[in-house]
Amino acid sequence: VWAWRIFPRGHRVRTASIFSMVFMITEALVGAGLVLFELVADNASSARAVWISVHLVNTFILLACISLTAWWSSGGSPVKISWSKLDVWLLLLGLIGVLILGMSGALTALGDTLFPVNSIEEGIRQDFSPAAHFLVRLRILHPTLAILVAAYLIIVVNWINSRNKRRLNRKIGWVLISLFVLQLLGGLVNVLLLAPVWMQMVHLLLSDSVWICLVLYAAESMTREEITHEEDQGSDLSERAELGNL
């Protein structure tokens, strides 16, 4: 409501706020569906796994809409998607990769909750047992995807940062890489502690932070504002001055 009161018709903040409201409603509906169809507690069905994944995707889209609403209302530049640019496709692939990673993480957390283990050795035996539940056998998928997606994003962010001279864009990129490394460490701690609920919550918080940062990085990388050669030189000079002061 406030976005509609303070921004003019057609403004990007209005659009983002509309999508935020839409996905907030669908978030509530998916959550209600999980309860109404009893896909909770000890339910280990494939239906619960599917709807848990849908819930995670909806949550991530909702977070993206809210983040962009805040970003653009704080002065973030409008986005211009040029499908002919390689950067756009690389970032789109990264966004999809993190979405899939989040879905696998939701399934892993469900498996850890429904089928707890008393030791890492017991967990490994369960992971590779043909008689184990499909949620247990899927647990090995999540850390594998995490390493692959992390490596991909590190390469992509470094490549884009080497070509994009906007300081804000590069700063967000380095924060994104730092958060992803921290997330990997959090995942390792989660495994070593045998996935207690409190650590799963910390792990989820870190994954949300990575997603938000990636969304903002993509938005800033695809901004309509193009820096000139003079601005590029000025940025380099200011950075050298800061290094000198340090």
Phi, psi and omega in degrees: 000316181294323178299323180285336180280327188254351179244146184288168179300135179086357181289147183297331178294322176299314181298314180296323180292325176297312180296326177299316181293318181300312182284340172291322178292314179294329176298316179293321181294317179296317178298319178294322179297321178300321180285314184296325179267012175058038176268054184222186176054239186266012179293119182243031183281163176293330178298319178295320179299318180296312184287332173297320179293318177299318179299318180295316179298315179298319178299315181295320179294319177300315178300320179297316181295316179295319181296318180291325176300314179293318183297311182289326178289343177267007177106008177298143184286152178294154182263140173232110182272117177252104186293350179275351182269138180294326181305317183299314181292323178295318179291321178298318177297322178295319178297316178296319180299317180291325175299312179297320177299319178296320178298317179295326177293322178297319179292322178296316179298321178296316178297319179296325182285318184280331183231070181293156179235162181261349179202161178296321180299318178296320179297319179296320178298320179294319183302324186255009178276125179295341181271354183289157177296151185298330178294328178287317181292337179280349185298326182291340182293322187296307179297328178295313178297323181300316180294317181294314181294321178299314179298317180298312182294323178299317179295314183295314181297317178296320180294315180293319180296328179290338181257333182261117185268006179287123186297319180298318181298316181292324179296316178298323179299317180290325175296319179300313179297317180298317179296322181291321176297317178297323178295319177298318177296321177297322177295321178296316178297321179300319179292314182297327180272004180065038171054058173292156185301318182297323179286328175297323178293319176297318180298319178294319178299318178294321179294322176297320180295318177299315182297313180300316181295320179294319178299314180292324178295317178296318180297317181289329180287335182252028180290155179284339183287124178253127180278146180272171179297323180293320179295323179298314180296319179297322179296316180297320181294319180294324178294320178295323179295318178296318177298322178296319178296320178296000000 
